[in-house]
Amino acid sequence: MNAPLQATRPAGERLPLQLLIAAPRGFCAGVDRAIEIVERALERYGAPVYVRHEIVHNQYVVNALKAQGAIFVDELDEVPDGAPVVFSAHGVPKAVPIEATRREMVWVDATCPLVSKVHRQAERQIEAGRHILFIGHRGHPEVIGTMGQVPEGAITLVETLADVAALDIPAGLPLAFLTQTTLSVDDTREIVTALETKYPHIVGPKAEDICYATSNRQTAVKTIAPGSDLVLVIGSPTSSNSVRLVEVAQRMGTDAKLIERASDIDPAWLDGVATLGLTAGASAPEKLVREVVERLSQWREVEEHTLVSAEEKMVFKLPRQLLD
Ligand code: 10G
Ligand code: SF4
């Protein structure tokens, strides 16, 4: 697309690049809160503070907290008795705080309040005698945490439409559905519709449990993708919501790539790209967005345009134990 332009430009002159930056993008209120919890725990208890699972799925954030004295572990058995430990923003099964209390750890729960809300809904549905169909991605820590709120066998994971078709639930069993907070809005709508068609008596939340930040970032990427030749999404490969943003852009017919940071960009990707879309997942810091813009500016004459599709004002309170 740019070949004729290139041919007529003096050597050394940078080609223009229209950069469409999505808004909202990057940190959500739950990620802001979780990072602040680790930082405040380090101030209050001193290093090291243990963190069970990556506090959020972003390598840059994790490395920055490691440098301040956080030690990331997979399970509590890697944490000494009595040590301070923070549970990640994705939430933990009920057994985890029970174990931490038994081992006299000073634990702080950084589970996002919107994930905790789903945990409480799960408990309530079980109390009401319903079996839960939980829409989510197998093996994701949020899914493990939410499924771990209720007794084994009380919840069935559903990942795809094929899973819905294969469900064989005894007739007359009261049912409820819940969802992971970072799913594709469009895929989830299809799965919920399939569940409601197959089980007309199923009950669920008014909208699915996909959180405001996930759905706003998907809407924002839909705003930039149609006019872009390529979309770059900043986020780690383990970040479910970031991977969903890549898929949303691709489904609109636009090439899209996930990058952790500016150094991942191959300049060859920009060949023939006149308009580039840029966004960041809910766990990716704005600093990395600016780093990408600076890197692009070394190669091209960048003209930035921010496309705002929603305003976000959400702020979550910190746990009381870190406030006084
Ligand atoms: O998108 P996922 O759930 O993989 O997490 P993340 O750490 O990349 O982003 C923040 C979202 C959560 C903490 C899950 S509610
Ligand atoms: Fe909370 Fe949504 Fe952010 Fe997850 S993505 S931490 S649910 S605000």
mmCIF file of C-alpha atoms and ligand atoms in Angstrom:
data_model
loop_
_atom_site.group_PDB
_atom_site.id
_atom_site.type_symbol
_atom_site.label_atom_id
_atom_site.label_comp_id
_atom_site.label_asym_id
_atom_site.label_seq_id
_atom_site.Cartn_x
_atom_site.Cartn_y
_atom_site.Cartn_z
ATOM 1 C CA MET A 1 0.000 0.000 0.000
ATOM 2 C CA ASN A 2 2.931 2.340 0.760
ATOM 3 C CA ALA A 3 5.217 1.320 -2.087
ATOM 4 C CA PRO A 4 4.558 4.347 -4.381
ATOM 5 C CA LEU A 5 5.061 6.734 -1.432
ATOM 6 C CA GLN A 6 8.335 5.061 -0.542
ATOM 7 C CA ALA A 7 9.603 5.409 -4.093
ATOM 8 C CA THR A 8 9.089 9.193 -4.168
ATOM 9 C CA ARG A 9 10.478 9.992 -0.676
ATOM 10 C CA PRO A 10 14.031 11.249 -0.197
ATOM 11 C CA ALA A 11 16.334 8.649 1.390
ATOM 12 C CA GLY A 12 16.306 8.851 5.208
ATOM 13 C CA GLU A 13 12.868 10.511 5.430
ATOM 14 C CA ARG A 14 10.490 8.611 7.681
ATOM 15 C CA LEU A 15 7.183 7.479 6.218
ATOM 16 C CA PRO A 16 4.047 8.684 8.001
ATOM 17 C CA LEU A 17 2.223 6.240 10.291
ATOM 18 C CA GLN A 18 -1.284 6.891 11.529
ATOM 19 C CA LEU A 19 -1.464 5.369 15.011
ATOM 20 C CA LEU A 20 -4.951 4.620 16.365
ATOM 21 C CA ILE A 21 -4.702 4.121 20.124
ATOM 22 C CA ALA A 22 -7.672 2.471 21.842
ATOM 23 C CA ALA A 23 -9.240 3.899 24.995
ATOM 24 C CA PRO A 24 -9.930 2.428 27.452
ATOM 25 C CA ARG A 25 -6.831 0.213 27.458
ATOM 26 C CA GLY A 26 -4.354 -1.088 30.020
ATOM 27 C CA PHE A 27 -4.751 -1.289 33.782
ATOM 28 C CA CYS A 28 -8.229 -1.923 35.192
ATOM 29 C CA ALA A 29 -9.252 -1.049 38.745
ATOM 30 C CA GLY A 30 -8.638 -4.618 39.973
ATOM 31 C CA VAL A 31 -5.056 -4.613 38.650
ATOM 32 C CA ASP A 32 -4.315 -1.164 40.111
ATOM 33 C CA ARG A 33 -5.577 -2.394 43.463
ATOM 34 C CA ALA A 34 -3.660 -5.692 43.373
ATOM 35 C CA ILE A 35 -0.320 -4.012 42.583
ATOM 36 C CA GLU A 36 -0.902 -1.439 45.309
ATOM 37 C CA ILE A 37 -1.655 -4.248 47.759
ATOM 38 C CA VAL A 38 1.746 -5.861 47.108
ATOM 39 C CA GLU A 39 3.541 -2.504 47.367
ATOM 40 C CA ARG A 40 1.766 -1.624 50.622
ATOM 41 C CA ALA A 41 2.419 -5.102 52.033
ATOM 42 C CA LEU A 42 6.137 -4.643 51.271
ATOM 43 C CA GLU A 43 6.096 -1.286 53.103
ATOM 44 C CA ARG A 44 4.174 -2.651 56.060
ATOM 45 C CA TYR A 45 5.770 -6.073 56.558
ATOM 46 C CA GLY A 46 9.150 -5.506 54.869
ATOM 47 C CA ALA A 47 10.684 -7.762 52.194
ATOM 48 C CA PRO A 48 10.250 -10.508 51.398
ATOM 49 C CA VAL A 49 6.511 -10.589 50.819
ATOM 50 C CA TYR A 50 5.366 -13.795 49.115
ATOM 51 C CA VAL A 51 2.806 -13.617 46.328
ATOM 52 C CA ARG A 52 0.839 -16.747 45.441
ATOM 53 C CA HIS A 53 0.691 -16.837 41.609
ATOM 54 C CA GLU A 54 1.671 -13.848 39.438
ATOM 55 C CA ILE A 55 -0.182 -10.928 41.020
ATOM 56 C CA VAL A 56 -1.395 -10.110 37.500
ATOM 57 C CA HIS A 57 -0.354 -11.816 34.266
ATOM 58 C CA ASN A 58 2.287 -9.340 33.183
ATOM 59 C CA GLN A 59 6.000 -10.037 33.146
ATOM 60 C CA TYR A 60 7.013 -6.375 33.470
ATOM 61 C CA VAL A 61 4.799 -5.892 36.548
ATOM 62 C CA VAL A 62 6.014 -9.117 38.139
ATOM 63 C CA ASN A 63 9.688 -8.223 37.547
ATOM 64 C CA ALA A 64 9.186 -4.716 38.976
ATOM 65 C CA LEU A 65 7.661 -6.177 42.160
ATOM 66 C CA LYS A 66 10.403 -8.823 42.394
ATOM 67 C CA ALA A 67 12.931 -5.979 42.348
ATOM 68 C CA GLN A 68 11.102 -4.461 45.351
ATOM 69 C CA GLY A 69 11.281 -7.714 47.333
ATOM 70 C CA ALA A 70 8.238 -9.760 46.298
ATOM 71 C CA ILE A 71 8.766 -13.514 45.894
ATOM 72 C CA PHE A 72 6.321 -15.208 43.526
ATOM 73 C CA VAL A 73 5.340 -18.807 44.275
ATOM 74 C CA ASP A 74 2.859 -21.267 42.777
ATOM 75 C CA GLU A 75 1.596 -22.769 46.017
ATOM 76 C CA LEU A 76 1.565 -22.012 49.753
ATOM 77 C CA ASP A 77 3.905 -24.936 50.489
ATOM 78 C CA GLU A 78 6.691 -22.712 49.101
ATOM 79 C CA VAL A 79 5.925 -20.045 51.756
ATOM 80 C CA PRO A 80 7.485 -20.301 55.251
ATOM 81 C CA ASP A 81 5.033 -20.520 58.189
ATOM 82 C CA GLY A 82 4.194 -17.079 59.589
ATOM 83 C CA ALA A 83 5.383 -15.162 56.481
ATOM 84 C CA PRO A 84 3.320 -12.436 54.753
ATOM 85 C CA VAL A 85 1.608 -13.679 51.580
ATOM 86 C CA VAL A 86 -0.634 -11.976 49.022
ATOM 87 C CA PHE A 87 -3.163 -13.919 46.907
ATOM 88 C CA SER A 88 -3.284 -12.823 43.257
ATOM 89 C CA ALA A 89 -6.013 -10.686 41.652
ATOM 90 C CA HIS A 90 -7.440 -13.765 39.887
ATOM 91 C CA GLY A 91 -8.750 -15.244 43.159
ATOM 92 C CA VAL A 92 -8.032 -18.474 45.024
ATOM 93 C CA PRO A 93 -10.003 -21.583 46.033
ATOM 94 C CA LYS A 94 -11.526 -21.449 49.545
ATOM 95 C CA ALA A 95 -8.923 -23.936 50.796
ATOM 96 C CA VAL A 96 -6.078 -21.426 50.290
ATOM 97 C CA PRO A 97 -6.939 -18.824 52.984
ATOM 98 C CA ILE A 98 -7.903 -21.690 55.295
ATOM 99 C CA GLU A 99 -4.433 -23.207 54.868
ATOM 100 C CA ALA A 100 -2.738 -19.794 55.242
ATOM 101 C CA THR A 101 -4.582 -19.185 58.511
ATOM 102 C CA ARG A 102 -3.710 -22.656 59.807
ATOM 103 C CA ARG A 103 -0.033 -21.939 59.113
ATOM 104 C CA GLU A 104 -0.303 -18.540 60.830
ATOM 105 C CA MET A 105 0.646 -16.618 57.716
ATOM 106 C CA VAL A 106 -0.155 -12.922 57.468
ATOM 107 C CA TRP A 107 -2.256 -13.132 54.326
ATOM 108 C CA VAL A 108 -3.737 -10.378 52.205
ATOM 109 C CA ASP A 109 -6.298 -11.155 49.542
ATOM 110 C CA ALA A 110 -5.787 -9.165 46.303
ATOM 111 C CA THR A 111 -8.678 -10.947 44.542
ATOM 112 C CA CYS A 112 -10.491 -8.360 42.430
ATOM 113 C CA PRO A 113 -13.826 -7.446 44.078
ATOM 114 C CA LEU A 114 -15.563 -8.320 40.782
ATOM 115 C CA VAL A 115 -14.139 -11.849 40.971
ATOM 116 C CA SER A 116 -15.134 -12.094 44.650
ATOM 117 C CA LYS A 117 -18.660 -11.153 43.565
ATOM 118 C CA VAL A 118 -18.732 -14.212 41.276
ATOM 119 C CA HIS A 119 -17.421 -16.328 44.180
ATOM 120 C CA ARG A 120 -20.358 -15.198 46.324
ATOM 121 C CA GLN A 121 -22.818 -15.864 43.481
ATOM 122 C CA ALA A 122 -21.427 -19.401 43.239
ATOM 123 C CA GLU A 123 -22.000 -19.986 46.948
ATOM 124 C CA ARG A 124 -25.518 -18.565 46.727
ATOM 125 C CA GLN A 125 -26.500 -20.762 43.784
ATOM 126 C CA ILE A 126 -25.301 -23.872 45.612
ATOM 127 C CA GLU A 127 -27.236 -22.812 48.751
ATOM 128 C CA ALA A 128 -30.312 -22.453 46.519
ATOM 129 C CA GLY A 129 -29.833 -26.082 45.442
ATOM 130 C CA ARG A 130 -28.694 -25.390 41.883
ATOM 131 C CA HIS A 131 -25.915 -27.114 39.945
ATOM 132 C CA ILE A 132 -23.595 -24.534 38.344
ATOM 133 C CA LEU A 133 -22.436 -24.506 34.736
ATOM 134 C CA PHE A 134 -19.346 -22.298 34.758
ATOM 135 C CA ILE A 135 -18.205 -20.768 31.458
ATOM 136 C CA GLY A 136 -14.441 -20.312 31.452
ATOM 137 C CA HIS A 137 -11.035 -21.528 30.309
ATOM 138 C CA ARG A 138 -9.776 -24.739 31.906
ATOM 139 C CA GLY A 139 -6.647 -24.329 34.013
ATOM 140 C CA HIS A 140 -6.889 -20.519 34.317
ATOM 141 C CA PRO A 141 -6.321 -19.434 37.952
ATOM 142 C CA GLU A 142 -9.611 -17.515 38.066
ATOM 143 C CA VAL A 143 -11.467 -20.654 36.993
ATOM 144 C CA ILE A 144 -9.619 -22.763 39.582
ATOM 145 C CA GLY A 145 -10.431 -20.119 42.227
ATOM 146 C CA THR A 146 -14.129 -19.863 41.401
ATOM 147 C CA MET A 147 -14.616 -23.617 41.066
ATOM 148 C CA GLY A 148 -12.875 -23.953 44.417
ATOM 149 C CA GLN A 149 -15.606 -21.939 46.173
ATOM 150 C CA VAL A 150 -18.062 -24.826 46.116
ATOM 151 C CA PRO A 151 -17.902 -28.543 46.872
ATOM 152 C CA GLU A 152 -16.411 -30.780 44.188
ATOM 153 C CA GLY A 153 -19.047 -32.003 41.748
ATOM 154 C CA ALA A 154 -21.299 -28.970 42.345
ATOM 155 C CA ILE A 155 -19.945 -27.097 39.314
ATOM 156 C CA THR A 156 -19.278 -28.158 35.716
ATOM 157 C CA LEU A 157 -16.886 -26.263 33.457
ATOM 158 C CA VAL A 158 -18.132 -25.336 29.977
ATOM 159 C CA GLU A 159 -15.558 -23.947 27.534
ATOM 160 C CA THR A 160 -17.193 -24.205 24.102
ATOM 161 C CA LEU A 161 -20.477 -24.659 22.225
ATOM 162 C CA ALA A 162 -19.426 -28.292 21.719
ATOM 163 C CA ASP A 163 -19.232 -28.668 25.516
ATOM 164 C CA VAL A 164 -22.815 -27.383 25.778
ATOM 165 C CA ALA A 165 -23.969 -29.884 23.150
ATOM 166 C CA ALA A 166 -22.240 -32.706 25.046
ATOM 167 C CA LEU A 167 -23.761 -31.843 28.456
ATOM 168 C CA ASP A 168 -25.890 -34.621 29.871
ATOM 169 C CA ILE A 169 -27.597 -33.129 32.916
ATOM 170 C CA PRO A 170 -30.330 -35.161 34.670
ATOM 171 C CA ALA A 171 -33.785 -33.752 33.798
ATOM 172 C CA GLY A 172 -35.249 -31.560 36.523
ATOM 173 C CA LEU A 173 -31.892 -30.637 38.120
ATOM 174 C CA PRO A 174 -32.047 -26.902 38.954
ATOM 175 C CA LEU A 175 -29.272 -25.082 37.058
ATOM 176 C CA ALA A 176 -27.406 -21.777 37.158
ATOM 177 C CA PHE A 177 -24.616 -20.407 34.998
ATOM 178 C CA LEU A 178 -21.737 -18.131 35.911
ATOM 179 C CA THR A 179 -18.780 -16.917 33.873
ATOM 180 C CA GLN A 180 -15.104 -16.025 34.118
ATOM 181 C CA THR A 181 -14.672 -12.217 34.077
ATOM 182 C CA THR A 182 -12.216 -11.940 31.167
ATOM 183 C CA LEU A 183 -13.951 -13.908 28.402
ATOM 184 C CA SER A 184 -14.823 -12.885 24.858
ATOM 185 C CA VAL A 185 -18.142 -11.036 25.094
ATOM 186 C CA ASP A 186 -19.277 -12.409 21.716
ATOM 187 C CA ASP A 187 -18.304 -16.067 22.343
ATOM 188 C CA THR A 188 -19.874 -15.985 25.787
ATOM 189 C CA ARG A 189 -23.142 -14.613 24.455
ATOM 190 C CA GLU A 190 -23.324 -17.580 22.050
ATOM 191 C CA ILE A 191 -22.593 -20.078 24.816
ATOM 192 C CA VAL A 192 -25.167 -18.514 27.152
ATOM 193 C CA THR A 193 -27.774 -18.595 24.364
ATOM 194 C CA ALA A 194 -26.995 -22.276 23.734
ATOM 195 C CA LEU A 195 -27.348 -23.035 27.460
ATOM 196 C CA GLU A 196 -30.642 -21.162 27.692
ATOM 197 C CA THR A 197 -31.946 -22.989 24.627
ATOM 198 C CA LYS A 198 -30.960 -26.393 25.955
ATOM 199 C CA TYR A 199 -32.007 -25.676 29.564
ATOM 200 C CA PRO A 200 -34.803 -23.060 29.545
ATOM 201 C CA HIS A 201 -35.018 -23.207 33.364
ATOM 202 C CA ILE A 202 -31.346 -22.179 33.853
ATOM 203 C CA VAL A 203 -30.814 -18.984 35.859
ATOM 204 C CA GLY A 204 -27.878 -16.599 35.614
ATOM 205 C CA PRO A 205 -26.682 -13.061 36.218
ATOM 206 C CA LYS A 206 -28.550 -10.256 34.352
ATOM 207 C CA ALA A 207 -25.566 -9.777 32.066
ATOM 208 C CA GLU A 208 -22.873 -12.444 32.157
ATOM 209 C CA ASP A 209 -20.095 -11.879 34.749
ATOM 210 C CA ILE A 210 -17.639 -10.471 32.191
ATOM 211 C CA CYS A 211 -16.379 -7.335 33.913
ATOM 212 C CA TYR A 212 -16.651 -3.720 32.763
ATOM 213 C CA ALA A 213 -12.901 -3.550 31.966
ATOM 214 C CA THR A 214 -12.927 -6.648 29.760
ATOM 215 C CA SER A 215 -15.982 -5.576 27.793
ATOM 216 C CA ASN A 216 -14.787 -1.933 27.468
ATOM 217 C CA ARG A 217 -11.384 -3.068 26.109
ATOM 218 C CA GLN A 218 -13.073 -5.373 23.596
ATOM 219 C CA THR A 219 -15.372 -2.553 22.434
ATOM 220 C CA ALA A 220 -12.358 -0.232 22.174
ATOM 221 C CA VAL A 221 -10.394 -2.666 20.010
ATOM 222 C CA LYS A 222 -13.467 -3.031 17.790
ATOM 223 C CA THR A 223 -13.319 0.745 17.317
ATOM 224 C CA ILE A 224 -9.691 0.796 16.100
ATOM 225 C CA ALA A 225 -9.493 -2.527 14.211
ATOM 226 C CA PRO A 226 -11.598 -1.744 11.104
ATOM 227 C CA GLY A 227 -9.447 1.256 10.125
ATOM 228 C CA SER A 228 -6.109 -0.412 10.913
ATOM 229 C CA ASP A 229 -3.826 -2.486 8.672
ATOM 230 C CA LEU A 230 -2.398 -4.169 11.778
ATOM 231 C CA VAL A 231 -3.311 -4.090 15.489
ATOM 232 C CA LEU A 232 -0.703 -4.548 18.225
ATOM 233 C CA VAL A 233 -1.957 -5.657 21.652
ATOM 234 C CA ILE A 234 0.441 -5.207 24.569
ATOM 235 C CA GLY A 235 0.126 -8.054 27.065
ATOM 236 C CA SER A 236 1.727 -11.299 28.201
ATOM 237 C CA PRO A 237 0.752 -14.588 26.513
ATOM 238 C CA THR A 238 -0.624 -15.828 29.877
ATOM 239 C CA SER A 239 -3.036 -12.890 30.031
ATOM 240 C CA SER A 240 -6.456 -14.188 29.041
ATOM 241 C CA ASN A 241 -8.023 -10.767 28.500
ATOM 242 C CA SER A 242 -5.086 -9.622 26.334
ATOM 243 C CA VAL A 243 -5.281 -12.721 24.125
ATOM 244 C CA ARG A 244 -9.032 -12.082 23.729
ATOM 245 C CA LEU A 245 -8.240 -8.561 22.389
ATOM 246 C CA VAL A 246 -6.035 -10.071 19.666
ATOM 247 C CA GLU A 247 -8.858 -12.465 18.716
ATOM 248 C CA VAL A 248 -11.448 -9.671 18.628
ATOM 249 C CA ALA A 249 -9.310 -7.670 16.158
ATOM 250 C CA GLN A 250 -8.588 -10.758 14.040
ATOM 251 C CA ARG A 251 -12.286 -11.608 13.866
ATOM 252 C CA MET A 252 -12.902 -8.183 12.394
ATOM 253 C CA GLY A 253 -10.563 -9.237 9.587
ATOM 254 C CA THR A 254 -7.558 -7.215 10.790
ATOM 255 C CA ASP A 255 -4.144 -8.768 11.309
ATOM 256 C CA ALA A 256 -3.301 -8.546 15.035
ATOM 257 C CA LYS A 257 -0.318 -9.509 17.175
ATOM 258 C CA LEU A 258 0.321 -9.823 20.899
ATOM 259 C CA ILE A 259 3.552 -8.225 22.097
ATOM 260 C CA GLU A 260 5.004 -8.074 25.605
ATOM 261 C CA ARG A 261 6.843 -4.846 24.856
ATOM 262 C CA ALA A 262 8.420 -2.635 22.164
ATOM 263 C CA SER A 263 11.449 -4.877 21.627
ATOM 264 C CA ASP A 264 9.108 -7.637 20.325
ATOM 265 C CA ILE A 265 8.122 -5.542 17.285
ATOM 266 C CA ASP A 266 9.743 -6.720 14.063
ATOM 267 C CA PRO A 267 10.058 -3.615 11.846
ATOM 268 C CA ALA A 268 9.142 -5.812 8.864
ATOM 269 C CA TRP A 269 5.607 -6.051 10.324
ATOM 270 C CA LEU A 270 5.163 -2.387 9.387
ATOM 271 C CA ASP A 271 5.900 -2.879 5.689
ATOM 272 C CA GLY A 272 2.818 -1.682 3.853
ATOM 273 C CA VAL A 273 1.138 -0.558 7.098
ATOM 274 C CA ALA A 274 -0.197 3.000 6.817
ATOM 275 C CA THR A 275 -2.474 2.811 9.871
ATOM 276 C CA LEU A 276 -1.559 0.862 12.981
ATOM 277 C CA GLY A 277 -3.912 0.109 15.886
ATOM 278 C CA LEU A 278 -2.518 -0.118 19.410
ATOM 279 C CA THR A 279 -4.060 -1.273 22.665
ATOM 280 C CA ALA A 280 -3.066 -2.970 25.929
ATOM 281 C CA GLY A 281 -4.626 -5.677 28.080
ATOM 282 C CA ALA A 282 -5.883 -5.000 31.612
ATOM 283 C CA SER A 283 -2.572 -6.079 33.181
ATOM 284 C CA ALA A 284 -0.247 -4.089 30.874
ATOM 285 C CA PRO A 285 1.181 -0.796 32.209
ATOM 286 C CA GLU A 286 0.775 2.445 30.226
ATOM 287 C CA LYS A 287 4.578 2.830 30.368
ATOM 288 C CA LEU A 288 4.791 -0.043 27.864
ATOM 289 C CA VAL A 289 2.344 1.743 25.527
ATOM 290 C CA ARG A 290 4.569 4.835 25.546
ATOM 291 C CA GLU A 291 7.620 2.650 24.977
ATOM 292 C CA VAL A 292 5.940 1.211 21.850
ATOM 293 C CA VAL A 293 5.038 4.694 20.561
ATOM 294 C CA GLU A 294 8.660 5.809 21.044
ATOM 295 C CA ARG A 295 9.993 2.747 19.218
ATOM 296 C CA LEU A 296 7.573 3.302 16.305
ATOM 297 C CA SER A 297 8.659 6.951 16.159
ATOM 298 C CA GLN A 298 12.238 5.839 15.504
ATOM 299 C CA TRP A 299 11.077 4.243 12.277
ATOM 300 C CA ARG A 300 8.116 6.322 11.158
ATOM 301 C CA GLU A 301 6.632 9.829 11.445
ATOM 302 C CA VAL A 302 3.918 8.842 13.922
ATOM 303 C CA GLU A 303 0.641 10.733 14.120
ATOM 304 C CA GLU A 304 -1.220 9.638 17.258
ATOM 305 C CA HIS A 305 -5.022 9.504 17.443
ATOM 306 C CA THR A 306 -6.732 8.239 20.605
ATOM 307 C CA LEU A 307 -10.176 6.744 19.940
ATOM 308 C CA VAL A 308 -12.225 6.883 23.126
ATOM 309 C CA SER A 309 -15.181 4.485 23.309
ATOM 310 C CA ALA A 310 -15.862 4.741 27.075
ATOM 311 C CA GLU A 311 -14.754 6.601 30.198
ATOM 312 C CA GLU A 312 -13.731 4.536 33.222
ATOM 313 C CA LYS A 313 -13.858 5.881 36.759
ATOM 314 C CA MET A 314 -13.878 2.611 38.728
ATOM 315 C CA VAL A 315 -11.663 2.521 41.844
ATOM 316 C CA PHE A 316 -11.687 -0.314 44.395
ATOM 317 C CA LYS A 317 -10.950 0.128 48.098
ATOM 318 C CA LEU A 318 -7.873 -1.548 49.555
ATOM 319 C CA PRO A 319 -8.305 -4.281 52.185
ATOM 320 C CA ARG A 320 -8.774 -2.697 55.627
ATOM 321 C CA GLN A 321 -5.694 -4.394 57.065
ATOM 322 C CA LEU A 322 -3.481 -2.253 54.799
ATOM 323 C CA LEU A 323 -5.235 1.041 55.510
ATOM 324 C CA ASP A 324 -4.578 1.837 59.177
HETATM 325 O O1 10G B 1 -6.798 -11.812 31.787
HETATM 326 P P1 10G B 1 -6.341 -12.674 32.884
HETATM 327 O O2 10G B 1 -7.461 -13.227 33.699
HETATM 328 O O3 10G B 1 -5.426 -13.784 32.440
HETATM 329 O O4 10G B 1 -5.521 -11.781 33.940
HETATM 330 P P2 10G B 1 -4.520 -10.576 33.809
HETATM 331 O O5 10G B 1 -3.702 -10.604 35.055
HETATM 332 O O6 10G B 1 -3.822 -10.529 32.531
HETATM 333 O O7 10G B 1 -5.432 -9.254 33.829
HETATM 334 C C1 10G B 1 -6.161 -8.827 34.940
HETATM 335 C C2 10G B 1 -7.315 -9.697 35.140
HETATM 336 C C3 10G B 1 -7.512 -10.446 36.251
HETATM 337 C C4 10G B 1 -6.782 -10.258 37.477
HETATM 338 C C5 10G B 1 -8.517 -11.532 36.216
HETATM 339 S S1 10G B 1 -10.004 -11.010 36.878
HETATM 340 FE FE1 SF4 B 2 -11.293 -7.057 38.103
HETATM 341 FE FE2 SF4 B 2 -12.107 -7.057 35.575
HETATM 342 FE FE3 SF4 B 2 -9.703 -6.228 36.159
HETATM 343 FE FE4 SF4 B 2 -10.321 -8.807 36.419
HETATM 344 S S1 SF4 B 2 -10.219 -7.650 34.529
HETATM 345 S S2 SF4 B 2 -9.131 -7.573 37.823
HETATM 346 S S3 SF4 B 2 -12.460 -8.632 37.099
HETATM 347 S S4 SF4 B 2 -11.633 -5.270 36.836
#
